[in-house]
Amino acid sequence: MVHAGKWISLVLLMVSAGLWGQDASNISFGGRYEGDGRFLLGNGNDWVWSEHRLSLRLDQRFSDRSRFHTTLWARSIGIPEVTQMSHLYNKGISDPFQAELREMWVELRDFPAKGFDVIIGRQHVGWGTADGIGPTDLLNAPDMEDLLDFGRKRGADGVSLTWYPWQDFSLQAVFLPRFRTAMLPVGVFSDILTPPLELPMGLLPGNLTDTVVMPLPGLGPQAAAGLRAKGFLKGVDFSFSYQLVRDGLPYASMNTLAPGQEPGYLDIHSHLRFARYHVAGFDMATSLAGVGVWGEAALHFPDKDLVMQTDVTPLFPGATAPIIIDSMLVDKTEPYLKWLVGADYHFANGSYLNIQFLKGFIHEHGRQNLDNYFFIRYELPLFQDRITVVPVNGAFIISDFQQIEDNHAIIYMPEVAWQPNLNTTLSVAAVVFQGKGDGMFSRLNDFSQFRLRLEYFF
Amino acid sequence: MYIKLIKKKYHHHKPEYQQIASSINLKKRMIMKTRTRRIVLLPAAIMVLGILFGASLQDASTILTRMDDVMYAPKDIKGRYSITVIDRSGRQEVREATFKQKGTDRRLVRFTSPASQAGIAFLSLPNDVMYVYLPAFGRERRIAASAKNQNFAGTDLTYEDMESVPFSQKYTPRLLRTEPGAFILELKPRGRSDYSKIVVRVNREHFYPETMEYYDRGNRQVKEATYTFKRVGRYWNTEQIEMRNLRRNTSTRIRTTDVQYDTGLSNDAFTVRRLRG
């Protein structure tokens, strides 16, 4: 709460300072209010999401040579968990509030020389051509807080330098000196990234604890960097990239199993680390016979073997030496390719179709662990674009083509949006999950929900 | 027999032919041809008809080129658009945008209001290349050819209408008729287009377009644009375009204000680099 107040004060100070000190015509201030409520389709229609988000944006330009930009979120988010009388005195519990600095950067154009642009600060780098889930867009850590907001990223703190030697060609270098972790899903989806535990017959999980081992604080272990050459040739936009990144999602490097407080239970303590990768990327976009086509490929080279060790020594009090079982998660000598292809088409009646296929989601690593994701969205605008009906929207996920029946997930999200005026959109949507197996989205059958949203721009 | 028929037809049209040929300085050549033997009449007639058709095409092309010359006369131009979209019930919504144009094939339009569309930018480049920048996604996207028939930011203009390409490059013209004060041209697209033809009324004195009627692939008129031009310094300025969508019964009125000519815009202002603003 105190932090939120500081941020709001900071932004207000910025706005007022800007308005007093600068030509007002160079300042652009705006934002968006978004209200989002969701309840389960079953299970007593429990509320599972409540968010009121104020997104504030400020831009200030100094001639054509520099620009300051910031985006701040101030929001009331979460379902209050009031369980004690004392909570009723505590607005931090009864009225959860959070503020977040999404972006804040300064752009210097034709700096340090003509043809160069520099952006310094918290920024979204945004590489690739895919819609939201591109496998080459790795420099910003994923923000998976809201699982239904695919592709949301956290801002990355650093410097981006782009050189435009020719009109259709650019070379970009990005250096991010400080590591930022991913944000994990909250609410009913909070366990989605935790794989189901496989314990010996008759044993149940007891106390589950963990320790996150952050990279060492030095520049070397913390930094990420990327280089990208982007061009346009014979109607095709394309780019080649190299990135040295640390995955913002941790993996379990060590699990220590110990007898629980009660017989038949196992306590598990996990050490979580963040793996580092070298990634060679390629992306393209073009138009073929009126169809928009794009693709991305990211070849991952792990910096070192990712091994998960399971220490079962505490289960054997008489053991004279540690008993540790190693499981290879990702072999350093086996690079693996994540890739995506997509296409979209606008029909004469104004409707729009978008299809994408992705091999390997954000959290999947290793050649054998990449699932197959088909995404589709069809939009039909009606009544002079006042109403948009999205009868087909969702994903079909297959973990194992040999046993599709037992290893799949379907996410179906039909939606209707009404725009009473240009700045306001009201929408209702259903989110239906159906799946089988151990995949991330296959375990969400109980969380199908109904969603109500309001967006207002100012 | 066939030669005779051709000859008969030729003589039947002789006075009209001579008049037109005279106007295009071909009279002397025609008279020479009439003195040749009958056996050469067929190729001669074919050639003459070809010259006639060519002359008509040439005239239509000249008119269209002169219209382009008026519309793309300045080296560069920048200003503001006030775009009013009027729905079938008469309700009006106003959008504001800035625009820049250089030569005949570079144009950048950036919306400044309403808030939900502020920052959306559209870049038209040579060789049918168009980009749109959507601030919500934070990146630019190529506009696929199929998207060019889509309404641009909720207006009655499509991305194709917003392209910065001279009409004489995009269309093959034909002179339909001449009216007092105007030439009526029919334009057929040379390449892929959502329109089967456009019928343009070109001001006979100043060569700016007065109206354009757009026909879909089924040859039904779907839109009509009315232009208002005003002399600003050395140039004719498009003061207002009103595009009526006959199918939806809506219209979009675009007024240009704060227009500045020949300010020395460089090609660098029309790049993906500058699309973000």
XYZ file of C-alpha atoms in Angstrom:
735
model
C 0.000 0.000 0.000
C 2.799 2.337 0.951
C 4.584 1.439 -2.287
C 1.431 2.115 -4.280
C 1.062 5.527 -2.728
C 4.665 6.328 -3.606
C 4.169 5.381 -7.220
C 0.989 7.364 -7.612
C 2.642 10.399 -6.043
C 5.581 9.936 -8.377
C 3.403 9.850 -11.454
C 1.331 12.835 -10.350
C 4.565 14.685 -9.694
C 5.809 13.750 -13.126
C 2.628 14.892 -14.804
C 2.519 18.205 -12.978
C 6.208 18.843 -13.466
C 5.817 18.050 -17.125
C 2.811 20.301 -17.562
C 4.505 23.240 -15.847
C 7.887 22.803 -17.384
C 7.113 21.855 -20.955
C 5.139 22.908 -23.925
C 1.798 21.213 -23.255
C 1.448 20.238 -26.910
C 4.394 17.863 -26.472
C 2.716 15.990 -23.639
C 0.256 13.229 -24.115
C -1.493 11.793 -21.092
C -4.094 9.063 -21.250
C -5.066 5.704 -20.002
C -7.593 2.997 -19.638
C -9.859 1.599 -16.973
C -10.507 -2.107 -17.097
C -12.947 -3.954 -14.874
C -12.780 -7.744 -15.039
C -14.879 -10.194 -13.024
C -15.020 -13.968 -13.421
C -16.964 -16.730 -11.714
C -16.929 -20.483 -12.144
C -19.521 -22.106 -14.360
C -19.833 -24.899 -11.789
C -18.871 -25.267 -8.146
C -21.500 -22.855 -6.812
C -20.440 -20.113 -9.221
C -17.556 -19.100 -6.970
C -15.971 -15.761 -7.835
C -12.415 -16.459 -9.011
C -11.205 -13.125 -10.340
C -11.905 -9.507 -9.541
C -9.790 -6.735 -10.969
C -10.180 -2.984 -11.379
C -7.179 -1.764 -13.290
C -6.253 1.812 -14.017
C -3.563 1.966 -16.649
C -1.970 5.398 -16.861
C 0.203 6.426 -19.785
C 2.337 9.518 -20.099
C 4.356 10.537 -23.139
C 6.490 13.609 -23.510
C 8.433 14.593 -26.592
C 11.262 17.019 -26.952
C 11.265 18.018 -30.614
C 11.795 14.982 -32.779
C 14.915 13.925 -30.921
C 13.741 12.407 -27.668
C 10.749 10.913 -25.986
C 9.833 9.932 -22.446
C 7.237 7.245 -21.877
C 5.787 5.605 -18.827
C 2.930 3.216 -18.128
C 1.744 2.589 -14.611
C -0.883 0.198 -13.353
C -2.848 0.967 -10.225
C -5.297 -1.749 -9.418
C -7.522 -3.419 -6.964
C -7.011 -7.097 -7.598
C -7.993 -10.315 -5.937
C -10.814 -11.770 -3.911
C -10.427 -10.546 -0.288
C -9.769 -13.358 2.193
C -11.381 -12.015 5.310
C -11.274 -14.666 8.010
C -10.730 -12.701 11.219
C -12.251 -9.682 12.872
C -8.909 -7.913 12.601
C -9.071 -8.138 8.798
C -12.058 -5.818 8.863
C -9.766 -3.104 10.190
C -7.184 -3.758 7.510
C -7.820 -2.331 4.077
C -4.767 -4.155 2.772
C -6.732 -7.359 3.285
C -10.310 -6.292 2.734
C -9.494 -4.148 -0.272
C -6.369 -5.576 -1.954
C -4.494 -2.918 -3.897
C -1.374 -3.044 -5.987
C 0.636 -0.684 -8.170
C 3.116 -1.633 -10.814
C 5.510 0.258 -13.012
C 5.025 -1.490 -16.337
C 7.268 0.734 -18.469
C 9.394 3.813 -18.000
C 11.961 4.721 -20.615
C 13.630 7.510 -22.492
C 14.231 7.266 -26.220
C 17.014 9.256 -27.841
C 16.823 9.449 -31.615
C 19.837 9.812 -33.846
C 21.961 9.186 -30.783
C 24.905 8.638 -30.406
C 25.052 9.217 -34.182
C 22.644 9.741 -37.022
C 20.736 6.578 -37.809
C 20.844 5.239 -34.254
C 17.997 5.128 -31.726
C 18.554 4.340 -28.066
C 15.945 3.367 -25.493
C 17.032 3.335 -21.863
C 14.883 2.162 -18.972
C 12.157 -0.370 -18.278
C 10.836 -1.438 -21.652
C 9.159 -4.082 -23.753
C 11.518 -5.273 -26.449
C 8.925 -7.271 -28.375
C 10.748 -9.424 -30.911
C 9.076 -11.780 -33.335
C 6.043 -11.689 -35.570
C 3.583 -13.937 -33.732
C 0.549 -12.794 -31.797
C 1.564 -12.865 -28.151
C 3.140 -16.303 -27.864
C 6.148 -16.061 -30.155
C 9.023 -18.361 -29.184
C 11.656 -15.741 -30.078
C 10.213 -13.054 -27.785
C 12.363 -13.964 -24.794
C 14.067 -10.855 -23.466
C 11.070 -9.839 -21.386
C 10.110 -12.324 -18.684
C 6.584 -13.691 -19.011
C 3.892 -12.231 -16.787
C 1.597 -15.201 -16.322
C -0.331 -13.697 -13.429
C -3.510 -13.777 -15.494
C -3.405 -17.010 -17.440
C -6.155 -15.827 -19.794
C -4.023 -12.861 -20.876
C -1.716 -14.885 -23.117
C 1.530 -13.230 -23.997
C 1.654 -10.564 -21.305
C 5.275 -9.692 -20.492
C 7.061 -7.927 -17.684
C 9.099 -4.854 -18.462
C 12.853 -5.432 -18.752
C 15.362 -2.948 -17.343
C 18.141 -2.133 -19.764
C 19.357 -0.479 -22.924
C 18.303 -1.058 -26.494
C 20.337 0.370 -29.372
C 19.011 0.174 -32.920
C 20.973 1.145 -36.006
C 19.213 1.850 -39.301
C 21.945 1.800 -41.971
C 19.370 1.457 -44.769
C 15.701 2.077 -44.969
C 14.643 -1.584 -44.961
C 17.287 -2.911 -42.632
C 18.058 -2.487 -38.956
C 20.432 -3.957 -36.433
C 19.380 -3.973 -32.784
C 21.408 -4.762 -29.688
C 19.786 -5.141 -26.286
C 21.542 -5.383 -22.946
C 19.585 -6.111 -19.772
C 21.940 -5.994 -16.785
C 19.487 -7.222 -14.178
C 17.544 -10.477 -14.135
C 13.789 -10.320 -13.638
C 11.816 -13.462 -12.842
C 8.520 -14.405 -14.415
C 5.298 -13.828 -12.537
C 3.361 -17.015 -11.894
C -0.391 -17.505 -12.260
C -2.540 -16.503 -9.318
C -5.982 -17.485 -8.112
C -7.440 -20.791 -9.204
C -4.637 -21.255 -11.713
C -1.844 -20.947 -9.158
C -0.931 -24.658 -9.272
C -0.968 -24.962 -13.017
C 2.818 -24.913 -13.419
C 3.419 -27.434 -10.665
C 3.535 -30.887 -12.204
C 1.642 -33.627 -10.393
C 3.806 -35.415 -7.814
C 4.643 -39.015 -8.509
C 5.116 -40.638 -5.119
C 5.604 -44.299 -4.277
C 2.400 -46.257 -3.764
C 0.776 -45.563 -0.425
C 2.569 -42.287 0.265
C 0.903 -38.896 0.307
C 2.463 -35.432 0.001
C 2.904 -33.721 3.331
C 4.565 -30.392 3.903
C 5.727 -28.853 0.597
C 8.327 -26.110 0.888
C 10.836 -24.546 -1.439
C 13.827 -22.257 -1.695
C 14.368 -20.107 -4.760
C 18.049 -19.809 -5.622
C 18.430 -16.555 -7.462
C 21.395 -16.018 -9.827
C 24.419 -14.482 -8.139
C 24.094 -10.713 -7.880
C 26.990 -9.913 -10.228
C 26.551 -8.503 -13.698
C 27.704 -11.728 -15.382
C 25.155 -14.119 -13.905
C 22.360 -11.547 -13.958
C 22.657 -10.062 -17.429
C 20.818 -10.980 -20.590
C 21.595 -9.757 -24.088
C 20.325 -10.000 -27.603
C 21.269 -9.062 -31.143
C 18.807 -8.854 -33.995
C 19.152 -8.114 -37.710
C 15.847 -7.170 -39.269
C 15.084 -6.586 -42.920
C 12.546 -6.469 -45.672
C 13.183 -8.153 -48.998
C 10.886 -9.077 -51.880
C 7.744 -8.544 -49.832
C 8.961 -10.485 -46.799
C 9.738 -9.035 -43.378
C 12.328 -11.177 -41.669
C 14.799 -11.133 -38.835
C 17.607 -13.230 -37.412
C 18.423 -13.008 -33.746
C 20.687 -14.311 -31.029
C 19.780 -14.114 -27.363
C 21.508 -15.072 -24.173
C 18.667 -15.238 -21.682
C 17.841 -16.706 -18.334
C 14.448 -18.380 -18.182
C 12.206 -16.450 -15.818
C 10.387 -19.651 -14.816
C 12.390 -21.769 -12.353
C 13.030 -25.493 -12.507
C 13.485 -27.836 -9.561
C 17.197 -28.592 -9.263
C 16.971 -30.526 -5.992
C 14.102 -32.169 -4.125
C 14.707 -33.447 -0.637
C 12.245 -36.032 0.563
C 11.741 -36.576 4.284
C 9.196 -38.446 6.415
C 6.183 -36.289 7.243
C 4.768 -35.522 10.677
C 2.238 -38.268 10.242
C 2.854 -41.798 8.990
C 2.377 -42.248 5.249
C 3.171 -38.631 4.447
C 6.276 -37.250 2.757
C 7.597 -33.750 3.246
C 9.283 -32.349 0.166
C 11.639 -29.410 0.044
C 12.632 -28.140 -3.407
C 15.460 -25.900 -4.548
C 14.448 -23.886 -7.588
C 16.888 -22.314 -10.047
C 16.688 -20.343 -13.250
C 18.334 -21.929 -16.284
C 20.260 -19.996 -18.905
C 19.984 -20.504 -22.657
C 21.586 -19.406 -25.881
C 18.825 -18.971 -28.435
C 19.222 -18.527 -32.197
C 16.029 -17.148 -33.663
C 14.382 -16.447 -36.975
C 11.049 -14.853 -37.774
C 9.227 -13.749 -40.902
C 5.949 -12.258 -42.064
C 4.490 -11.805 -45.503
C 1.298 -11.885 -47.491
C 0.552 -14.812 -49.815
C -2.476 -14.611 -52.092
C -4.128 -12.214 -49.709
C -3.398 -14.317 -46.630
C -1.184 -12.908 -43.910
C 1.466 -15.493 -43.038
C 4.086 -15.446 -40.296
C 6.467 -17.812 -38.624
C 9.060 -17.980 -35.862
C 11.689 -20.482 -34.848
C 13.914 -20.457 -31.775
C 16.721 -22.965 -31.454
C 17.573 -23.362 -27.769
C 21.039 -24.342 -26.572
C 21.052 -24.906 -22.796
C 24.027 -23.305 -21.070
C 24.504 -26.546 -19.121
C 22.688 -29.802 -18.394
C 19.519 -29.287 -16.397
C 19.452 -32.053 -13.848
C 16.887 -32.601 -11.122
C 18.319 -34.369 -8.105
C 16.108 -36.155 -5.626
C 17.680 -36.645 -2.213
C 15.994 -39.500 -0.409
C 18.640 -39.855 2.319
C 16.304 -38.709 5.148
C 14.032 -41.624 4.312
C 16.845 -44.019 5.201
C 18.165 -43.036 8.652
C 20.755 -45.775 8.585
C 22.304 -44.675 5.315
C 26.017 -44.098 5.537
C 26.151 -41.953 2.396
C 23.715 -39.568 0.713
C 21.258 -41.321 -1.573
C 20.591 -39.025 -4.497
C 18.774 -39.889 -7.701
C 19.546 -37.796 -10.792
C 17.008 -37.110 -13.525
C 18.121 -35.388 -16.707
C 15.609 -32.660 -17.567
C 17.421 -31.050 -20.499
C 20.597 -32.360 -22.076
C 23.097 -29.640 -22.973
C 24.178 -31.582 -26.054
C 20.642 -31.736 -27.449
C 19.501 -28.365 -28.701
C 15.785 -28.167 -29.348
C 13.587 -26.067 -31.566
C 10.474 -24.195 -30.530
C 8.563 -22.871 -33.487
C 5.330 -21.275 -34.572
C 3.469 -20.691 -37.833
C 0.397 -18.528 -38.231
C -1.964 -17.111 -40.808
C -4.816 -14.667 -40.859
C -7.428 -13.632 -43.362
C -9.992 -10.855 -43.652
C -13.167 -11.889 -45.405
C -15.222 -9.574 -47.583
C -17.982 -9.398 -44.938
C -15.494 -7.920 -42.459
C -14.970 -11.088 -40.471
C -11.466 -12.132 -39.473
C -9.809 -15.513 -39.010
C -6.513 -16.071 -37.195
C -4.841 -19.471 -36.858
C -1.543 -20.350 -35.179
C 0.338 -23.539 -34.429
C 2.963 -23.522 -31.704
C 5.467 -26.225 -30.835
C 6.581 -25.685 -27.255
C 4.932 -23.283 -24.812
C 6.792 -20.791 -22.611
C 7.407 -23.245 -19.776
C 8.398 -26.266 -21.871
C 12.046 -27.199 -22.403
C 13.798 -30.200 -23.908
C 13.112 -31.930 -27.190
C 10.825 -34.540 -25.648
C 8.805 -32.083 -23.598
C 7.372 -29.799 -26.248
C 3.599 -30.008 -26.642
C 1.580 -29.025 -29.716
C -0.745 -26.025 -29.529
C -3.338 -25.075 -32.152
C -4.897 -21.651 -31.690
C -7.849 -20.323 -33.636
C -9.934 -17.143 -33.484
C -12.776 -16.025 -35.719
C -14.321 -12.567 -35.259
C -17.503 -11.319 -36.843
C -18.258 -7.599 -36.554
C -21.924 -6.633 -36.692
C -24.012 -3.455 -36.666
C -21.303 -1.197 -38.081
C -18.670 -2.703 -35.789
C -20.700 -1.885 -32.679
C -20.881 -5.556 -31.802
C -18.172 -8.131 -32.305
C -19.093 -11.770 -31.997
C -16.286 -14.274 -31.518
C -17.988 -17.645 -31.918
C -14.734 -19.541 -32.341
C -11.835 -18.744 -30.053
C -9.516 -21.042 -28.221
C -6.855 -23.672 -28.365
C -6.449 -27.387 -28.881
C -3.412 -28.827 -27.151
C -1.963 -32.255 -27.795
C 0.762 -33.696 -25.599
C 1.043 -37.053 -27.325
C -0.157 -37.699 -30.869
C -0.040 -41.458 -30.240
C -2.596 -41.159 -27.438
C -4.621 -38.047 -28.151
C -7.626 -39.273 -26.183
C -5.636 -39.383 -22.972
C -3.311 -36.435 -23.581
C -5.090 -33.358 -24.776
C -6.754 -30.142 -23.678
C -9.363 -27.925 -25.265
C -9.841 -24.303 -24.320
C -12.963 -22.744 -25.799
C -13.566 -19.027 -25.250
C -16.553 -17.630 -27.175
C -17.078 -13.917 -26.655
C -19.459 -11.089 -27.476
C -18.271 -7.479 -27.218
C -20.415 -4.376 -27.495
C -18.971 -0.930 -28.171
C -21.560 1.685 -27.148
C -19.073 4.402 -28.089
C -15.532 4.570 -29.385
C -13.965 4.623 -25.934
C -16.079 1.984 -24.212
C -16.286 -1.768 -24.675
C -18.414 -4.208 -22.696
C -17.842 -7.888 -23.211
C -19.039 -11.230 -21.940
C -17.177 -14.462 -22.517
C -17.169 -18.053 -21.428
C -13.946 -19.948 -20.834
C -14.451 -23.675 -21.012
C -11.653 -26.116 -20.200
C -11.771 -29.780 -21.077
C -8.779 -32.041 -20.932
C -7.131 -35.274 -19.983
C -3.574 -36.071 -19.015
C -0.765 -34.266 -17.232
C -0.360 -31.269 -19.541
C -0.550 -27.771 -18.096
C -4.003 -27.080 -19.516
C -5.304 -30.619 -19.126
C -5.916 -30.222 -15.416
C -8.291 -27.264 -15.521
C -11.602 -29.064 -16.015
C -12.949 -27.675 -12.743
C -12.154 -24.071 -13.608
C -14.418 -23.300 -16.569
C -15.682 -19.810 -15.989
C -17.761 -16.875 -17.128
C -16.110 -13.529 -17.696
C -17.481 -9.951 -17.657
C -15.298 -7.053 -18.763
C -15.559 -3.322 -19.151
C -12.918 -1.198 -20.871
C -12.939 2.560 -20.958
C -10.226 4.642 -22.619
C -9.556 8.244 -21.739
C -17.496 -10.437 -98.935
C -15.985 -9.655 -95.619
C -13.790 -6.994 -97.270
C -16.852 -5.362 -98.732
C -18.660 -5.259 -95.486
C -15.723 -3.659 -93.841
C -15.477 -1.165 -96.650
C -19.158 -0.333 -96.364
C -18.942 0.187 -92.671
C -15.824 2.243 -93.170
C -17.562 4.581 -95.572
C -20.611 4.784 -93.398
C -18.513 6.151 -90.574
C -16.249 8.243 -92.682
C -17.418 11.744 -91.723
C -17.290 11.008 -87.979
C -13.973 9.276 -88.348
C -12.460 12.153 -90.276
C -13.606 14.582 -87.613
C -12.042 12.642 -84.787
C -8.924 11.820 -86.779
C -8.524 15.452 -87.585
C -8.622 16.304 -83.948
C -5.738 13.969 -83.335
C -3.815 15.111 -86.370
C -4.266 11.952 -88.377
C -6.308 13.364 -91.216
C -3.497 13.320 -93.703
C -2.661 9.695 -93.009
C -6.313 8.664 -93.400
C -6.725 10.340 -96.777
C -3.654 8.553 -98.016
C -5.154 5.236 -96.941
C -8.398 5.820 -98.863
C -6.436 5.927 -102.087
C -5.054 2.419 -101.689
C -6.523 -0.703 -103.260
C -9.462 -2.616 -101.777
C -7.269 -5.536 -100.810
C -5.539 -3.480 -98.128
C -8.745 -2.164 -96.626
C -9.073 -4.872 -93.988
C -5.709 -4.358 -92.316
C -6.113 -0.650 -92.808
C -9.485 -0.667 -91.067
C -8.160 -2.720 -88.217
C -5.245 -0.363 -87.875
C -7.517 2.671 -87.958
C -9.843 1.223 -85.314
C -6.786 0.492 -83.227
C -5.630 4.066 -83.607
C -9.118 5.280 -82.669
C -9.258 3.095 -79.562
C -5.704 4.058 -78.725
C -6.559 7.713 -79.052
C -9.471 7.333 -76.635
C -7.263 5.450 -74.167
C -4.548 8.035 -74.602
C -6.981 10.834 -73.815
C -8.319 9.044 -70.741
C -4.767 8.350 -69.577
C -3.831 11.968 -70.081
C -6.801 13.124 -68.071
C -6.057 10.676 -65.259
C -2.395 11.630 -65.238
C -3.361 15.280 -64.999
C -5.675 14.430 -62.112
C -2.773 12.697 -60.368
C -0.611 15.718 -61.085
C -3.123 17.891 -59.226
C -3.563 15.503 -56.324
C 0.151 14.799 -55.937
C 1.454 18.193 -56.989
C 3.300 19.159 -53.786
C 6.666 17.590 -53.042
C 5.297 16.883 -49.606
C 2.330 17.795 -47.479
C 1.413 17.515 -43.814
C -1.583 18.497 -41.756
C -4.479 17.231 -39.729
C -7.539 15.170 -40.507
C -10.814 15.620 -38.719
C -12.736 12.448 -39.506
C -16.440 12.374 -38.761
C -18.167 9.032 -39.034
C -21.942 9.290 -39.350
C -23.967 6.134 -38.783
C -27.331 5.337 -40.349
C -29.224 6.972 -37.499
C -27.271 10.178 -37.983
C -25.126 9.799 -34.879
C -21.691 11.328 -35.364
C -18.339 10.277 -33.951
C -15.225 12.324 -34.509
C -11.696 11.017 -34.871
C -8.634 13.201 -35.193
C -5.415 12.300 -36.951
C -2.247 13.830 -38.272
C -0.926 12.980 -41.704
C 2.210 13.361 -43.790
C 2.685 12.590 -47.433
C 5.674 12.694 -49.688
C 5.619 12.349 -53.445
C 3.169 9.891 -54.854
C 3.809 6.841 -52.763
C 4.551 7.623 -49.130
C 1.896 8.454 -46.562
C 1.760 8.260 -42.762
C -1.472 8.728 -40.819
C -1.509 8.737 -37.021
C -4.665 8.909 -34.897
C -4.664 11.326 -31.996
C -8.223 10.790 -30.763
C -10.405 9.168 -29.511
C -8.347 7.734 -26.683
C -9.086 4.143 -27.692
C -7.468 4.745 -31.072
C -4.817 7.300 -30.181
C -1.433 6.150 -31.401
C -2.734 3.826 -34.109
C -0.634 4.641 -37.153
C -0.769 3.590 -40.763
C 2.138 3.712 -43.193
C 1.815 3.350 -46.961
C 5.046 2.710 -48.866
C 5.979 2.010 -52.486
C 5.266 -1.391 -54.035
C 1.964 -1.932 -52.278
C 3.549 -2.249 -48.842
C 1.478 -1.093 -45.876
C 2.073 -1.291 -42.147
C -0.143 -0.555 -39.195
C 1.125 0.164 -35.684
C -1.154 -0.794 -32.820
C 0.022 0.648 -29.480
C -1.786 -2.084 -27.559
C 0.595 -4.656 -29.062
C 3.605 -2.355 -29.070
C 4.747 -3.438 -32.499
C 4.063 -2.822 -36.155
C 2.388 -5.331 -38.435
C 2.327 -5.742 -42.189
C -1.138 -5.410 -43.635
C -1.945 -8.525 -45.630
C -3.547 -8.020 -49.020
C -6.801 -9.520 -47.745
C -6.992 -6.789 -45.107
C -6.968 -3.983 -47.635
C -10.729 -4.219 -48.070
C -11.230 -3.707 -44.341
C -12.478 -0.447 -42.908
C -9.694 1.735 -41.668
C -10.186 2.413 -37.938
C -13.969 2.213 -38.156
C -14.353 4.687 -41.018
C -15.990 4.110 -44.409
C -12.568 4.142 -46.030
C -10.654 0.938 -46.509
C -6.918 0.440 -46.255
C -6.948 0.306 -50.050
C -8.564 3.769 -50.146
C -5.842 5.039 -47.829
C -2.982 3.799 -49.997
C -0.752 6.453 -51.416
C -0.556 5.346 -55.036
C -1.365 7.485 -58.090
C -4.596 6.460 -59.774
C -2.822 6.192 -63.123
C -0.618 3.457 -61.646
C -3.420 1.485 -60.055
C -6.090 1.771 -62.731
C -6.598 1.581 -66.487
C -8.818 4.492 -67.492
C -11.475 4.778 -70.173
C -13.219 7.977 -71.153
C -16.920 7.270 -70.757
C -18.179 10.671 -71.795
C -17.536 14.339 -71.662
C -19.983 16.582 -69.862
C -20.060 20.322 -69.545
C -17.355 21.048 -67.020
C -16.245 17.466 -66.459
C -14.706 14.329 -67.913
C -16.240 11.057 -66.803
C -13.650 8.302 -66.562
C -14.057 4.655 -65.794
C -11.099 3.162 -63.934
C -10.468 -0.569 -63.936
C -7.936 -1.938 -61.438
C -4.716 -3.234 -62.935
C -4.032 -5.576 -60.036
C -5.830 -7.076 -57.075
C -8.592 -4.833 -55.804
C -11.863 -5.058 -53.970
C -13.418 -2.815 -56.590
C -14.379 -3.869 -60.124
C -14.276 -0.258 -61.270
C -14.377 3.348 -60.150
C -16.213 6.019 -62.100
C -14.564 9.395 -61.608
C -15.882 12.806 -62.477
C -12.850 14.988 -63.218
C -13.125 18.778 -63.250
C -12.493 19.818 -66.851
C -10.828 23.090 -66.022
C -8.618 22.180 -63.047
C -8.449 18.379 -63.347
C -9.241 17.580 -59.731
C -11.742 14.801 -58.943
C -15.238 15.915 -58.025
C -16.859 12.575 -57.339
C -15.861 8.917 -57.367
C -18.292 6.026 -57.561
C -16.941 2.691 -56.352
C -18.322 -0.599 -57.707
C -17.830 -3.997 -56.117
C -16.883 -7.156 -57.986
C -20.563 -7.779 -58.725
C -20.638 -4.398 -60.486
C -22.898 -2.874 -57.821
C -22.132 0.628 -56.657
C -21.084 0.385 -53.015
C -19.575 3.757 -52.190
C -19.480 7.312 -53.398
C -16.903 9.945 -52.577
C -17.485 13.651 -53.017
C -14.417 15.900 -53.095
C -14.167 19.565 -52.230
C -11.012 21.276 -53.435
C -9.774 24.732 -52.539
C -6.815 26.625 -53.907
C -4.083 27.080 -51.298
C -1.089 28.938 -52.712
C 0.154 27.075 -55.756
C -1.781 23.900 -55.042
C -5.287 22.549 -55.008
C -5.971 21.311 -51.498
C -8.429 18.504 -50.754
C -10.430 20.427 -48.226
C -12.995 17.710 -47.668
C -13.799 14.194 -48.775
C -17.167 12.735 -47.977
C -17.321 8.986 -48.466
C -20.827 7.519 -48.426
C -21.171 3.790 -47.924
C -24.318 2.933 -49.851
C -24.476 -0.595 -48.518
C -24.306 0.351 -44.843
C -25.955 3.737 -45.271
C -23.171 5.418 -43.342
C -20.755 8.124 -44.296
C -17.360 9.469 -43.344
C -16.394 13.104 -43.740
C -12.688 13.902 -43.746
C -11.667 17.525 -43.435
C -8.044 18.552 -43.756
C -6.763 21.444 -41.697
C -3.424 23.054 -40.816
C -2.053 22.006 -44.175
C 1.589 22.797 -44.929
C 3.249 22.179 -48.277
C 6.838 21.493 -49.278
C 8.321 21.527 -45.800
C 11.164 19.266 -46.878
C 10.040 15.961 -45.370
C 12.653 13.270 -45.835
C 12.052 9.638 -46.710
C 13.181 8.852 -43.169
C 9.859 10.218 -41.887
C 8.102 7.400 -43.747
C 9.754 4.348 -42.258
C 8.767 1.644 -39.833
C 11.264 3.310 -37.512
C 9.001 6.359 -37.342
C 5.738 4.462 -37.256
C 5.727 4.255 -33.457
C 5.759 8.017 -33.172
